[in-house]
mmCIF file of C-alpha atoms in Angstrom:
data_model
loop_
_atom_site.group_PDB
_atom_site.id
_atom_site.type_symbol
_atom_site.label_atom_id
_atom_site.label_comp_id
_atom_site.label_asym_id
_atom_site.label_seq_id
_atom_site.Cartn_x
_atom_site.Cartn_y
_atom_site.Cartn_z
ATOM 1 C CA UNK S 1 22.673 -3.663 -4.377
ATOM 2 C CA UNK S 2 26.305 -3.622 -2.515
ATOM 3 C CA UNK S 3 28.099 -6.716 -3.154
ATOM 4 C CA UNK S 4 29.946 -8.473 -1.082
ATOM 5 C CA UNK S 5 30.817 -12.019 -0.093
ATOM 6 C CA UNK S 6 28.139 -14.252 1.559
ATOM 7 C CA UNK S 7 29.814 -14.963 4.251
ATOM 8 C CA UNK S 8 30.427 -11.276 5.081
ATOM 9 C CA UNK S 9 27.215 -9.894 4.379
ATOM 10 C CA UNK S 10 24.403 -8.751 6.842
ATOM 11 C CA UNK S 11 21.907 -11.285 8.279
ATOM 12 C CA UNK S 12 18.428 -10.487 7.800
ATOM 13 C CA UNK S 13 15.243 -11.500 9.746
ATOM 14 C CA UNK S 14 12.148 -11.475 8.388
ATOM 15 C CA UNK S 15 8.994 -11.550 10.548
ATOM 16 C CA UNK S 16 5.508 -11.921 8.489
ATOM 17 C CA UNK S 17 7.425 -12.048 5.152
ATOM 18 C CA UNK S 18 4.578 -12.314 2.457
ATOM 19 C CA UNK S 19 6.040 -13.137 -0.743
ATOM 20 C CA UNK S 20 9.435 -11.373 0.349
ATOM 21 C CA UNK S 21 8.686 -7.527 -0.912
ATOM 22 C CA UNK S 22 10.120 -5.890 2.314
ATOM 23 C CA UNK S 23 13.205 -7.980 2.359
ATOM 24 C CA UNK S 24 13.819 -7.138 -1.746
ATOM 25 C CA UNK S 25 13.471 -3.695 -0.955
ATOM 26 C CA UNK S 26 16.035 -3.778 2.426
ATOM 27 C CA UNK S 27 18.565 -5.674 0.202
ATOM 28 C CA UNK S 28 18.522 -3.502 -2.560
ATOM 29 C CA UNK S 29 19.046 -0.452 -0.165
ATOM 30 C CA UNK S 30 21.627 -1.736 2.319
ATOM 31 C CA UNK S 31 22.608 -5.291 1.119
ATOM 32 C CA UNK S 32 22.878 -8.191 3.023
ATOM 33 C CA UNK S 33 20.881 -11.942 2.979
ATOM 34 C CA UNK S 34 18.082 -13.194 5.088
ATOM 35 C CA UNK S 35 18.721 -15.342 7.301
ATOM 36 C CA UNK S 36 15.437 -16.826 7.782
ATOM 37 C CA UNK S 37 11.521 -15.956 7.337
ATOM 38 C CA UNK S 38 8.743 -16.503 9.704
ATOM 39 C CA UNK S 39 5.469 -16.872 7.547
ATOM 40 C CA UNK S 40 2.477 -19.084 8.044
ATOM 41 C CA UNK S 41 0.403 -18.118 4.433
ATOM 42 C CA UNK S 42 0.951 -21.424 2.865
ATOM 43 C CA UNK S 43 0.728 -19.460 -0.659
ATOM 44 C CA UNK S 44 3.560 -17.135 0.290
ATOM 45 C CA UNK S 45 5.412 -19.659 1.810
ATOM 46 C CA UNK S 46 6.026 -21.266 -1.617
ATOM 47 C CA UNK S 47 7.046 -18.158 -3.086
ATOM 48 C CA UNK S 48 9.699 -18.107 0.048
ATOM 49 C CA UNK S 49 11.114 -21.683 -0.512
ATOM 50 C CA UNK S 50 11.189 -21.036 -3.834
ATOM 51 C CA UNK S 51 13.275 -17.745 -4.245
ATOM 52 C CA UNK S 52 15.195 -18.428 -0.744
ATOM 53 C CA UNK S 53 15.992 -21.985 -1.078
ATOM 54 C CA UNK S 54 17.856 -23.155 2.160
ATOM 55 C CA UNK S 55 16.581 -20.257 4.262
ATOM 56 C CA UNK S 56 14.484 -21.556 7.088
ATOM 57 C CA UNK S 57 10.709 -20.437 7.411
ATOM 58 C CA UNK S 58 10.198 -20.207 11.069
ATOM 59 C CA UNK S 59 6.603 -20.107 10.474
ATOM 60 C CA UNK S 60 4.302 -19.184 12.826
ATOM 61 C CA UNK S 61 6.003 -15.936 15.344
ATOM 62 C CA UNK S 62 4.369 -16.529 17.968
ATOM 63 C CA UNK S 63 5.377 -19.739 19.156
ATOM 64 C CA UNK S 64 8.834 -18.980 18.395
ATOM 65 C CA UNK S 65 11.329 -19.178 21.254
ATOM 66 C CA UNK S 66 13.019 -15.932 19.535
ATOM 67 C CA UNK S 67 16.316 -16.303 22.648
ATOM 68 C CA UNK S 68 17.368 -19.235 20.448
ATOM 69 C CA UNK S 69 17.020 -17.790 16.750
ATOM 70 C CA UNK S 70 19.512 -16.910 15.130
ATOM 71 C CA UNK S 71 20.842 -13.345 15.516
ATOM 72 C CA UNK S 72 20.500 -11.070 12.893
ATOM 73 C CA UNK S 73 21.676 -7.862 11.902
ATOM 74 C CA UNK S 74 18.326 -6.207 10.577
ATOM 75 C CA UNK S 75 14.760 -7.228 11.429
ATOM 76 C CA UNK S 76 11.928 -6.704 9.035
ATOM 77 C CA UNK S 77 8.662 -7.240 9.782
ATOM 78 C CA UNK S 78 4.818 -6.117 7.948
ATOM 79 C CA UNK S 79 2.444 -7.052 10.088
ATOM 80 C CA UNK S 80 -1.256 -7.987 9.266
ATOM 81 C CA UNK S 81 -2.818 -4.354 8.898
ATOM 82 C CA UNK S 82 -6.461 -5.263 8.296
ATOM 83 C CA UNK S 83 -7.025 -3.797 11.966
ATOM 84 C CA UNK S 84 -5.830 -0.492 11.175
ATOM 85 C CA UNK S 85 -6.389 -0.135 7.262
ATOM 86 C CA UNK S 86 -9.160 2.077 6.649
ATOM 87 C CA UNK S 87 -10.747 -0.993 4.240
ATOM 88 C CA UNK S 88 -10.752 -2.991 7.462
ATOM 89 C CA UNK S 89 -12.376 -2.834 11.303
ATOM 90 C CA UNK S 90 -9.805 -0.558 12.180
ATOM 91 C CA UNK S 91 -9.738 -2.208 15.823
ATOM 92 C CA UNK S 92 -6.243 -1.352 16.266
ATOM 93 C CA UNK S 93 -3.309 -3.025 17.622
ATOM 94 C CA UNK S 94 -5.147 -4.934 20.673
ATOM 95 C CA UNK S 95 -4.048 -8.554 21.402
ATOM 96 C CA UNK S 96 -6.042 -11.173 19.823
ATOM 97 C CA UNK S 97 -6.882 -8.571 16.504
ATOM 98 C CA UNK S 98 -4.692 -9.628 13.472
ATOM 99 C CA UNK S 99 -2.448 -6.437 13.839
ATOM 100 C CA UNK S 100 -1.925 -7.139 17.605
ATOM 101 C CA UNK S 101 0.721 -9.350 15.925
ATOM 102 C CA UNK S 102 2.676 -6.517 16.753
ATOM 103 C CA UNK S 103 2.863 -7.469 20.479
ATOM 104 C CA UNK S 104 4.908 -10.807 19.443
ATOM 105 C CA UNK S 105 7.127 -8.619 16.902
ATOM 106 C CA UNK S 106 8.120 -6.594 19.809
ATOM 107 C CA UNK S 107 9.094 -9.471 21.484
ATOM 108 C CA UNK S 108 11.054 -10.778 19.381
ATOM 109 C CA UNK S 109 13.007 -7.409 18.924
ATOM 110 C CA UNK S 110 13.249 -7.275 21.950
ATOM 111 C CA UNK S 111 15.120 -11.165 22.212
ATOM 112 C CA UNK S 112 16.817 -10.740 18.985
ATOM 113 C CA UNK S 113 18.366 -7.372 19.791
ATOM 114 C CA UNK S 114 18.731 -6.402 15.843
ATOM 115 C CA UNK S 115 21.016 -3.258 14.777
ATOM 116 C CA UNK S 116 18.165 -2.417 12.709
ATOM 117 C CA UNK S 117 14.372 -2.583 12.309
ATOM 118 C CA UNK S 118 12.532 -1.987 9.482
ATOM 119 C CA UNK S 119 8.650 -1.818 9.528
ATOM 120 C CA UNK S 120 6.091 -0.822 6.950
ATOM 121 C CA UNK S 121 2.119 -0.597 7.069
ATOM 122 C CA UNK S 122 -1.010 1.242 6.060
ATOM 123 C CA UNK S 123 -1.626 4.826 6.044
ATOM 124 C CA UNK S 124 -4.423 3.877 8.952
ATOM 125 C CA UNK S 125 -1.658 2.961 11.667
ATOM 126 C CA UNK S 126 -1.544 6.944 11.665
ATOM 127 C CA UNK S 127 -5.035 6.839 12.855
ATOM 128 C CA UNK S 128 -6.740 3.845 14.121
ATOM 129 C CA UNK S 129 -6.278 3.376 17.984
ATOM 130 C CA UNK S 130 -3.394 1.069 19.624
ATOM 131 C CA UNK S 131 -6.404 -0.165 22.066
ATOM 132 C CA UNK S 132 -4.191 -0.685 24.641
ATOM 133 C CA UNK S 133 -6.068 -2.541 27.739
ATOM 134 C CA UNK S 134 -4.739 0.571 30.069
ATOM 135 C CA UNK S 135 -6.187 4.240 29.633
ATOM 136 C CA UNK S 136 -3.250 6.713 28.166
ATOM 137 C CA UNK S 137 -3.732 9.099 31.218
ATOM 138 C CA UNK S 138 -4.188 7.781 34.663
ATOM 139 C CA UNK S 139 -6.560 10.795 35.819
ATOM 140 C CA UNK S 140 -9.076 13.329 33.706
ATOM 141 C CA UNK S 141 -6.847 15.911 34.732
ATOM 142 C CA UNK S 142 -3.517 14.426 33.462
ATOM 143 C CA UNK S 143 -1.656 16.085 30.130
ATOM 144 C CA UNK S 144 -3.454 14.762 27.023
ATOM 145 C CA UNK S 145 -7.017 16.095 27.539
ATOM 146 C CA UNK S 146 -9.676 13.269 27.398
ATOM 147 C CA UNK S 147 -9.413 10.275 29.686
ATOM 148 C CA UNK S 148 -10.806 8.141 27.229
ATOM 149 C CA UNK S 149 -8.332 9.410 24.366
ATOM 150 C CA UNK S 150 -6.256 6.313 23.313
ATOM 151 C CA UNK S 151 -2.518 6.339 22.043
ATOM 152 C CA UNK S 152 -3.023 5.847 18.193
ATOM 153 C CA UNK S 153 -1.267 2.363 16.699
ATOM 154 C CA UNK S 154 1.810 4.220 15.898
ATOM 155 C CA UNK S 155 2.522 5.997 18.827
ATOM 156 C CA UNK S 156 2.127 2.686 20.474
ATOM 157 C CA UNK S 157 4.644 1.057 17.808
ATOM 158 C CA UNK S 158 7.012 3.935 18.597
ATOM 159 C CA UNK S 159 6.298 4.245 22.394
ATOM 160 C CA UNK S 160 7.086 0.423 22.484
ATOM 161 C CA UNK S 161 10.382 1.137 20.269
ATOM 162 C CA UNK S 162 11.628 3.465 22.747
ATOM 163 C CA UNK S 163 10.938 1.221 25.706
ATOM 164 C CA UNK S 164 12.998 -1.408 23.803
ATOM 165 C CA UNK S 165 16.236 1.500 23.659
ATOM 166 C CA UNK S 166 15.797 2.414 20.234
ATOM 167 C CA UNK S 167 15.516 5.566 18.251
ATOM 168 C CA UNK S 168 12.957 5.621 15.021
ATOM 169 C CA UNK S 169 12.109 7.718 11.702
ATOM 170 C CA UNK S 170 9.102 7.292 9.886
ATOM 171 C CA UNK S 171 7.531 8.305 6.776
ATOM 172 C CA UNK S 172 4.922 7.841 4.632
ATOM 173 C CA UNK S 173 5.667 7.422 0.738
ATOM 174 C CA UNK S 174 3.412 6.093 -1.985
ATOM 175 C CA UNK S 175 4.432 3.598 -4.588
ATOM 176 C CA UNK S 176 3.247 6.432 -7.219
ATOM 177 C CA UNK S 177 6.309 8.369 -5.924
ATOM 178 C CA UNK S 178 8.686 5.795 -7.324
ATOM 179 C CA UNK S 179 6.939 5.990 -10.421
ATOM 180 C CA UNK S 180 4.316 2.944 -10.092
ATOM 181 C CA UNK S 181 0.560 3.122 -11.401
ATOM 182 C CA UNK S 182 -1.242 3.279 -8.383
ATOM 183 C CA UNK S 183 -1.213 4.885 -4.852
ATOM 184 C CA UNK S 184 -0.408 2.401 -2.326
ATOM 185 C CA UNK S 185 0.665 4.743 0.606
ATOM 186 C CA UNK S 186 2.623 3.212 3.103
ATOM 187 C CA UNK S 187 4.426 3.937 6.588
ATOM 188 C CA UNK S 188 7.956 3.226 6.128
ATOM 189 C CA UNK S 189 9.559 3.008 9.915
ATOM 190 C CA UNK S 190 13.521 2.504 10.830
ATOM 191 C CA UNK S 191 14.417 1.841 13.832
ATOM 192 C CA UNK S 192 17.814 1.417 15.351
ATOM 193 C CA UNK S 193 19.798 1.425 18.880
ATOM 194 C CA UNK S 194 20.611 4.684 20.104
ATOM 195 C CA UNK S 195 23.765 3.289 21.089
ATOM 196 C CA UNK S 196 24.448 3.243 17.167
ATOM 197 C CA UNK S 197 22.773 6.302 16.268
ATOM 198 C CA UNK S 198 22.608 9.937 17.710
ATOM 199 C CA UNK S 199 21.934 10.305 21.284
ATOM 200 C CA UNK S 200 18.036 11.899 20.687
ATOM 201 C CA UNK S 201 14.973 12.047 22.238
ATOM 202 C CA UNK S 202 12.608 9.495 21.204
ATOM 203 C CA UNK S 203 10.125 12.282 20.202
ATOM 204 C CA UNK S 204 13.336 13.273 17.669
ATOM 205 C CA UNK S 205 12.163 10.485 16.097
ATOM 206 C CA UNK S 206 9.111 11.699 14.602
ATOM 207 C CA UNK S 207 8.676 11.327 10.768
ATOM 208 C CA UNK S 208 11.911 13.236 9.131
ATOM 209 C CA UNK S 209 11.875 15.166 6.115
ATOM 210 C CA UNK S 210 13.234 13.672 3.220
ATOM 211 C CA UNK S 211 16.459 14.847 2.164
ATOM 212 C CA UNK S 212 15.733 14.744 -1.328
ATOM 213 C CA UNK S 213 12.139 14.291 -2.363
ATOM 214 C CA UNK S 214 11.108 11.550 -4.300
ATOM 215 C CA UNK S 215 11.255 11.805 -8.196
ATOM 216 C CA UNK S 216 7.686 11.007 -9.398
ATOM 217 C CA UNK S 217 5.432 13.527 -7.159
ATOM 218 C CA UNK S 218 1.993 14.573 -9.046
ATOM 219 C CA UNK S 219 -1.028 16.750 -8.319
ATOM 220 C CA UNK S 220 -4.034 16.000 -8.708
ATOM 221 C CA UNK S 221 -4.311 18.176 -12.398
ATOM 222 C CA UNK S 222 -1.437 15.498 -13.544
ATOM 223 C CA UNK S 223 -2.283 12.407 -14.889
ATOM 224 C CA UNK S 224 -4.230 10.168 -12.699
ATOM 225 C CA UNK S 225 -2.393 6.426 -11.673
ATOM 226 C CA UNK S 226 -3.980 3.205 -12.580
ATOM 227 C CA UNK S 227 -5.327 2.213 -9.666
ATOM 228 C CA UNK S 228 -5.758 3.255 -5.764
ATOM 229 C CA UNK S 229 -4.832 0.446 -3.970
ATOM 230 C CA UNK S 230 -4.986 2.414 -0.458
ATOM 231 C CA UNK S 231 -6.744 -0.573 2.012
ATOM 232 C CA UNK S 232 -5.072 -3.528 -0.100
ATOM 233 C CA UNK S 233 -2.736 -4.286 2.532
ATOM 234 C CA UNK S 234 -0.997 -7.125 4.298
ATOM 235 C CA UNK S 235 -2.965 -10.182 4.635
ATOM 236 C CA UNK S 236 -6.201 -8.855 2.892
ATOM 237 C CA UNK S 237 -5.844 -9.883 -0.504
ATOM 238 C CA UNK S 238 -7.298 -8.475 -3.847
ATOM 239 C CA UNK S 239 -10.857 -9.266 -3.446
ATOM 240 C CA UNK S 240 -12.384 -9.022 -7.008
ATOM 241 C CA UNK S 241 -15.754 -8.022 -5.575
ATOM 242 C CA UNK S 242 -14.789 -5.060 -3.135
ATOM 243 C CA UNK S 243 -12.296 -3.820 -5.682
ATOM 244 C CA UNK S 244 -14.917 -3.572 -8.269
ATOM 245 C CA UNK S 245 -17.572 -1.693 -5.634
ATOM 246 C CA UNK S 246 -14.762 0.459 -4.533
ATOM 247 C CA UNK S 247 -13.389 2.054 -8.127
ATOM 248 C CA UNK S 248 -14.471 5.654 -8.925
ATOM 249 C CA UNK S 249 -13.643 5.328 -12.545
ATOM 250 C CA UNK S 250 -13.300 2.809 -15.355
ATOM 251 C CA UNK S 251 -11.100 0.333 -13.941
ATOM 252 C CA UNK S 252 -7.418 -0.656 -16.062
ATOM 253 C CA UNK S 253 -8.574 -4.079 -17.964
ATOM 254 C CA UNK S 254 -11.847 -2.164 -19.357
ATOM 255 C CA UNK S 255 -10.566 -1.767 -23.009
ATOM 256 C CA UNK S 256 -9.209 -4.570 -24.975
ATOM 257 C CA UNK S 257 -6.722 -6.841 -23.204
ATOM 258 C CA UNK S 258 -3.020 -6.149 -24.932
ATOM 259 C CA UNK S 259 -0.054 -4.125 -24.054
ATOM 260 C CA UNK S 260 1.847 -1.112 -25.975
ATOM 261 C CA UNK S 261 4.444 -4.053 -26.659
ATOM 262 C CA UNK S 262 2.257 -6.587 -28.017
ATOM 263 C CA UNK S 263 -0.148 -4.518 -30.064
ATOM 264 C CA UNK S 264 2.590 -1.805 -31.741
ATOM 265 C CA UNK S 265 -0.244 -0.830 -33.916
ATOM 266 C CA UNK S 266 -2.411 0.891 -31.206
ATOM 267 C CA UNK S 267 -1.758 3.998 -29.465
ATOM 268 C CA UNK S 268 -1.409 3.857 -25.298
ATOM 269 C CA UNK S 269 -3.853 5.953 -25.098
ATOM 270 C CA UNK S 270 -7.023 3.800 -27.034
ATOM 271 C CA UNK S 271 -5.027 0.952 -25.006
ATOM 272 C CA UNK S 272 -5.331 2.596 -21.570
ATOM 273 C CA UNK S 273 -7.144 5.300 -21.611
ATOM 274 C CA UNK S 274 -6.806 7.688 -18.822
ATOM 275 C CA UNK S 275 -4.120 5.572 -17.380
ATOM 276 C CA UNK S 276 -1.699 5.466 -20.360
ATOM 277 C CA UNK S 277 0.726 7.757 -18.888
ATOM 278 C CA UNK S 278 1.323 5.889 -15.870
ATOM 279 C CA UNK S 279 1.234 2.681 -17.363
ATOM 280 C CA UNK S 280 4.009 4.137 -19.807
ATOM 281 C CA UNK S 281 6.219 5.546 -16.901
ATOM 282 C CA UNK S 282 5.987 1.937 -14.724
ATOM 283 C CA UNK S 283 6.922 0.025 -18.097
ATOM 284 C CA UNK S 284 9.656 2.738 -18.352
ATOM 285 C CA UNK S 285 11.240 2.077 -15.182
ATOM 286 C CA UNK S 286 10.067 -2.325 -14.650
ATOM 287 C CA UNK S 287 9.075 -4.340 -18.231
ATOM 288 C CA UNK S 288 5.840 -3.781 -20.688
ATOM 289 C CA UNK S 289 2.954 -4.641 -18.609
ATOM 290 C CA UNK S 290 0.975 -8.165 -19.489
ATOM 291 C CA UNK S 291 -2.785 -7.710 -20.286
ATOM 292 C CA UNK S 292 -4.770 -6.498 -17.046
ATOM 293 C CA UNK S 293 -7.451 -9.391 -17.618
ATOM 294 C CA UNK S 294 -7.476 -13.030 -18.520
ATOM 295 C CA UNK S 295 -9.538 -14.943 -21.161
ATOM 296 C CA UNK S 296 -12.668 -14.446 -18.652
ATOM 297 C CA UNK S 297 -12.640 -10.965 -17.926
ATOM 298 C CA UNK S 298 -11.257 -11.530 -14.559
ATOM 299 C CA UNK S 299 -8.337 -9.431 -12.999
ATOM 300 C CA UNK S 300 -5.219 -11.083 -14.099
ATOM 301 C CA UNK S 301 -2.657 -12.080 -11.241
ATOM 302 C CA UNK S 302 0.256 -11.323 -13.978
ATOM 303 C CA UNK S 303 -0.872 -7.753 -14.262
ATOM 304 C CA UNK S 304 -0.867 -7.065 -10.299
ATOM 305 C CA UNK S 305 2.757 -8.339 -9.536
ATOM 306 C CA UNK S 306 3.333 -5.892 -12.680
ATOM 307 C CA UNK S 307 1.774 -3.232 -10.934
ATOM 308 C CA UNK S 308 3.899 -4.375 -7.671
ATOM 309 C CA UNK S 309 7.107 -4.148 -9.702
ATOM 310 C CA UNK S 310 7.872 -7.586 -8.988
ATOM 311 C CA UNK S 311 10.275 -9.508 -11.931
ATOM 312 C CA UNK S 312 7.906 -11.554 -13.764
ATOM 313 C CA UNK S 313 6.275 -15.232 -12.300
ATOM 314 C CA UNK S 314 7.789 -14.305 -8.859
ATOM 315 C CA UNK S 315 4.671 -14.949 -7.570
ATOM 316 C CA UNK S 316 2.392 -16.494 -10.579
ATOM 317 C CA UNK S 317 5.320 -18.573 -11.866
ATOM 318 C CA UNK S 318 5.063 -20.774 -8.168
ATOM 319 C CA UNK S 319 3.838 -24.327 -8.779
ATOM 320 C CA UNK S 320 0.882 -25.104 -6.700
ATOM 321 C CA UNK S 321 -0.102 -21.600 -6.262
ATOM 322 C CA UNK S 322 -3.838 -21.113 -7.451
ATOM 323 C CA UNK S 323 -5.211 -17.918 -8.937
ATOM 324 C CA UNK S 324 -7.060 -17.089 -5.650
ATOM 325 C CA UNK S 325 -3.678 -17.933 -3.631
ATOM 326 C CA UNK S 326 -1.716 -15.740 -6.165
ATOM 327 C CA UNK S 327 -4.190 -12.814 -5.933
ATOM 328 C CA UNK S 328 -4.014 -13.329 -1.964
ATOM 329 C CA UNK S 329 0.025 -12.923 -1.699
ATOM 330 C CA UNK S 330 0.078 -10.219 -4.208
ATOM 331 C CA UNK S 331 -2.221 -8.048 -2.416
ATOM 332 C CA UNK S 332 -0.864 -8.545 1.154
ATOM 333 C CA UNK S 333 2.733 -7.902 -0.119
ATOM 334 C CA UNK S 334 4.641 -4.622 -0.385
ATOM 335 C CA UNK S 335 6.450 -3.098 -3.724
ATOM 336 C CA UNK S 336 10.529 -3.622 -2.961
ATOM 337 C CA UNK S 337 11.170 0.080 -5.063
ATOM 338 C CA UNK S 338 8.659 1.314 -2.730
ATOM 339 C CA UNK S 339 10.271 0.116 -0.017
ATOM 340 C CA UNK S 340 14.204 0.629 -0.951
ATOM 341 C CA UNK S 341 13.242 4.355 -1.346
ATOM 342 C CA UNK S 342 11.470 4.998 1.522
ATOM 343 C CA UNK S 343 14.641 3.238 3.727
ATOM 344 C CA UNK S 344 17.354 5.962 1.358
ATOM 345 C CA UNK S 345 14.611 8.735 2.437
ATOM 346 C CA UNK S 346 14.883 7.710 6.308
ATOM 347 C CA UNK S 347 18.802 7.163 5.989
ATOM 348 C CA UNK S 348 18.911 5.223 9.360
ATOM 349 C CA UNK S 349 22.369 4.728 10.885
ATOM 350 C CA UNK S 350 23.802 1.101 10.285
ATOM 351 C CA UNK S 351 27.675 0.856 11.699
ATOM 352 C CA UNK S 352 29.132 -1.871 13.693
ATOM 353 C CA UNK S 353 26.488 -4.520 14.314
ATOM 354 C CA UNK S 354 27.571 -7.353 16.585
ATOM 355 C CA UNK S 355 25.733 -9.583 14.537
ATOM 356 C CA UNK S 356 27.368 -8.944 11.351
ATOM 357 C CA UNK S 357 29.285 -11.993 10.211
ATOM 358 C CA UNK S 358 32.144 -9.820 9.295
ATOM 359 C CA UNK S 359 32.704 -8.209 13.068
#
């Protein structure tokens, strides 16, 4: 992470924050602090207060007079996404669904005029509809085909972007392609003023490709991850039930609970399995992984924020956080390597900011 002095560094905002994943990731790729979070999960708000003492939780967005928060130099924001994940309703982006969040996101953009916006959400905002209370053509006839076609979620996100002035790239990358054991894909957007970026079309600012592709890319002959954790997104949780129905294949935390580390005597392979290889390559690149299940069989909260990448107890080290509460904020939270590659793939443009302490 670029180091500079506090005072000079670049304020971040951080709109539904979870336990702070996003932000890590933004940090590690361009630096700066936050400035304040806006979270109402009383779980993840102790992991906030906790690793961000002093910073402000704004809590709830949309009762926030955003004209009188403080500016900030980058915006972040992961909205709910059990609307558009394919594991959820996939209702879209309409007001009064959990993912019409994004309505009071824009507004706030649009009062906080950032440099920069960051966004991330499930691979489903590529398909479920934005359910926008107006038809996308006015007339059968009208470029587009059906009347009763509807703009998909993202196309609404980036429509709304470019009504706000600003450009956008977006991608999708999976936390498997920064080496972790499980799937996880995940729409990485940037977003910035055009009047700090190339003067482009909006439509210029269709998903890019990457300039270098990411490391860890596998078929499907390679080594399988750990774990698909497509539809375990932001504000759904790890619920033990589904993930059991949903799991094509003996699940990680079948064989005998231990790690490599604390059981030198036995192979990865009788360990893990199937999985051993990409349990290898995420210890490679984070810390040995903790056993997968507790004394009860049950899926261990320690093993998931492994799996997230997260440094160990940044979520299950919070006092007064509950297994359920710890299993909630882990699932709804992103992976910060996922995250910090996905913003070096995009590569938006970040020069003078008026917001930046140091202008």
């Amino acid at each position: 992470m670029p180091t500079e002095p506090v005072s000079r560094q670049r304020l971040i905002g951080s709109l539904c924050s979870g336990y702070g994943g996003l932000d890590l990731g933004v940090q590690a790729a361009l630096g700066g602090r936050v400035a304040w979070h806006a979270e109402i999960d009383p779980g993840s708000s102790r992991v906030l207060a906790r690793h961000w003492p002093g910073v402000p939780n704004l809590g709830d967005l949309t009762t926030v007079n955003w004209h009188r928060a403080p500016g900030v130099c980058v915006v972040t924001a992961g909205f709910p996404c059990q609307d558009l994940s394919v594991a959820g309703r996939r209702a879209g982006l309409a007001p009064g669904t959990r993912s019409g969040l994004w309505h009071h996101i824009a507004r706030a953009i649009e009062a906080l005029n950032p440099c920069l916006v960051v966004i991330e959400n499930v691979r489903g905002i590529l398909t479920a509809p934005a359910a926008s209370p107006r038809p996308l053509e006015p007339c059968p006839w009208c470029l587009g085909g059906r009347p009763d076609q509807s703009v998909r979620a993202l196309g609404a996100v980036l429509g709304t972007l470019a009504g706000l002035g600003f450009d956008a790239r977006w991608r999708l990358l999976r936390a498997a392609d920064v080496g972790a054991p499980h799937h996880r894909a995940r729409i990485f957007l940037t977003a910035w003023r055009r009047t700090h970026g190339p003067n482009r079309h909006p439509r210029d600012g269709d998903r890019q490709p990457a300039p270098n592709p990411p490391r860890h890319r596998w078929s499907r002959s390679e080594p399988p991850t750990a774990a698909d954790a497509e539809g375990d997104g932001r504000h759904q949780g790890l619920a033990e039930p589904a993930a059991r129905q949903r799991r094509s294949h003996p699940p990680v935390g079948c064989r005998p609970v231990g790690t490599t580390a604390s059981l030198p005597d036995r192979s990865a392979e009788e360990l893990w399995g199937r999985y051993a290889t990409a349990i290898s390559r995420w210890e490679t690149l984070t810390r040995p992984a903790p056993p997968p299940t507790d004394a009860a069989g049950r899926l261990s909260p320690a093993f998931v924020e492994w799996m997230q990448g997260l440094p160990e107890g940044w979520v299950t080290a919070t006092p007064g956080l509950g297994r359920p509460a710890q299993l909630t904020a882990l699932g709804n939270g992103v992976v910060p390597r996922q995250a910090s590659r996905a913003i070096e793939l995009l590569a938006p443009p970040l020069a003078h900011c008026p917001h930046h302490p140091a202008s």
